[in-house]
Amino acid sequence: MNTDLQIQNKKLELIQWLSTIEDLNILEKISDMISRERKKDWWDDISDAEKRSIEKGIAQADAGKLNPHSKARKIYGK
């Protein structure tokens, strides 16, 4: 079974299970979990090397060490 189909099947299972829950405490816990997941910051998911690279770029920009888009196009092409 391909991954997309497995994902869709799992979603349907969860929807069906969720529709049967009558315990408010469980529903609130699920709701809290969803809220935490939505607030998750992409910064926490990237590698340390990516973070250092971004921080380096910000520091360069703050120091005025910027190149115009036209120069980048010449270096890297289209």
mmCIF file of C-alpha atoms in Angstrom:
data_model
loop_
_atom_site.group_PDB
_atom_site.id
_atom_site.type_symbol
_atom_site.label_atom_id
_atom_site.label_comp_id
_atom_site.label_asym_id
_atom_site.label_seq_id
_atom_site.Cartn_x
_atom_site.Cartn_y
_atom_site.Cartn_z
ATOM 1 C CA MET A 1 0.000 0.000 0.000
ATOM 2 C CA ASN A 2 1.465 3.386 -0.888
ATOM 3 C CA THR A 3 2.167 6.005 1.740
ATOM 4 C CA ASP A 4 -0.527 8.444 0.563
ATOM 5 C CA LEU A 5 -3.194 5.780 0.858
ATOM 6 C CA GLN A 6 -1.923 4.776 4.316
ATOM 7 C CA ILE A 7 -2.102 8.405 5.436
ATOM 8 C CA GLN A 8 -5.651 8.795 4.140
ATOM 9 C CA ASN A 9 -6.737 5.553 5.823
ATOM 10 C CA LYS A 10 -5.201 6.633 9.128
ATOM 11 C CA LYS A 11 -6.985 9.986 8.921
ATOM 12 C CA LEU A 12 -10.304 8.273 8.352
ATOM 13 C CA GLU A 13 -9.699 5.926 11.289
ATOM 14 C CA LEU A 14 -8.939 8.876 13.551
ATOM 15 C CA ILE A 15 -11.981 10.837 12.362
ATOM 16 C CA GLN A 16 -14.230 7.867 13.014
ATOM 17 C CA TRP A 17 -12.696 7.267 16.456
ATOM 18 C CA LEU A 18 -12.872 10.953 17.365
ATOM 19 C CA SER A 19 -16.552 11.132 16.446
ATOM 20 C CA THR A 20 -17.323 8.465 19.075
ATOM 21 C CA ILE A 21 -15.589 10.141 22.032
ATOM 22 C CA GLU A 22 -17.933 11.426 24.727
ATOM 23 C CA ASP A 23 -15.305 12.234 27.378
ATOM 24 C CA LEU A 24 -14.735 16.005 27.511
ATOM 25 C CA ASN A 25 -11.350 15.537 29.223
ATOM 26 C CA ILE A 26 -10.014 13.479 26.320
ATOM 27 C CA LEU A 27 -11.376 15.964 23.775
ATOM 28 C CA GLU A 28 -9.685 18.846 25.627
ATOM 29 C CA LYS A 29 -6.367 16.971 25.668
ATOM 30 C CA ILE A 30 -6.614 16.358 21.930
ATOM 31 C CA SER A 31 -7.484 20.006 21.366
ATOM 32 C CA ASP A 32 -4.464 21.105 23.444
ATOM 33 C CA MET A 33 -2.191 18.795 21.452
ATOM 34 C CA ILE A 34 -3.474 20.279 18.188
ATOM 35 C CA SER A 35 -2.924 23.818 19.489
ATOM 36 C CA ARG A 36 0.665 23.028 20.486
ATOM 37 C CA GLU A 37 1.349 21.496 17.080
ATOM 38 C CA ARG A 38 -0.011 24.548 15.265
ATOM 39 C CA LYS A 39 2.219 26.837 17.319
ATOM 40 C CA LYS A 40 5.313 24.797 16.475
ATOM 41 C CA ASP A 41 8.050 26.963 15.004
ATOM 42 C CA TRP A 42 9.916 25.811 11.888
ATOM 43 C CA TRP A 43 13.112 27.123 13.493
ATOM 44 C CA ASP A 44 12.994 24.200 15.929
ATOM 45 C CA ASP A 45 12.933 21.716 13.031
ATOM 46 C CA ILE A 46 15.961 22.895 11.053
ATOM 47 C CA SER A 47 19.534 21.751 11.601
ATOM 48 C CA ASP A 48 22.154 23.682 13.566
ATOM 49 C CA ALA A 49 24.080 24.267 10.314
ATOM 50 C CA GLU A 50 20.977 25.841 8.748
ATOM 51 C CA LYS A 51 20.465 28.030 11.817
ATOM 52 C CA ARG A 52 24.096 29.199 11.713
ATOM 53 C CA SER A 53 23.786 29.977 8.010
ATOM 54 C CA ILE A 54 20.635 32.031 8.543
ATOM 55 C CA GLU A 55 22.181 33.877 11.492
ATOM 56 C CA LYS A 56 25.299 34.591 9.422
ATOM 57 C CA GLY A 57 23.143 36.013 6.618
ATOM 58 C CA ILE A 58 21.228 38.217 9.045
ATOM 59 C CA ALA A 59 24.482 39.496 10.565
ATOM 60 C CA GLN A 60 25.829 40.286 7.085
ATOM 61 C CA ALA A 61 22.633 42.114 6.179
ATOM 62 C CA ASP A 62 22.712 44.056 9.448
ATOM 63 C CA ALA A 63 26.320 45.056 8.659
ATOM 64 C CA GLY A 64 25.256 46.312 5.225
ATOM 65 C CA LYS A 65 27.081 43.522 3.380
ATOM 66 C CA LEU A 66 24.402 43.018 0.776
ATOM 67 C CA ASN A 67 24.560 42.338 -2.938
ATOM 68 C CA PRO A 68 21.900 43.442 -5.380
ATOM 69 C CA HIS A 69 19.715 40.864 -7.068
ATOM 70 C CA SER A 70 21.379 41.621 -10.426
ATOM 71 C CA LYS A 71 24.763 40.540 -9.061
ATOM 72 C CA ALA A 72 23.324 37.307 -7.680
ATOM 73 C CA ARG A 73 21.771 36.550 -11.072
ATOM 74 C CA LYS A 74 25.171 37.016 -12.736
ATOM 75 C CA ILE A 75 26.819 34.661 -10.256
ATOM 76 C CA TYR A 76 24.145 31.965 -10.058
ATOM 77 C CA GLY A 77 22.331 32.343 -13.361
ATOM 78 C CA LYS A 78 18.580 32.236 -13.771
#
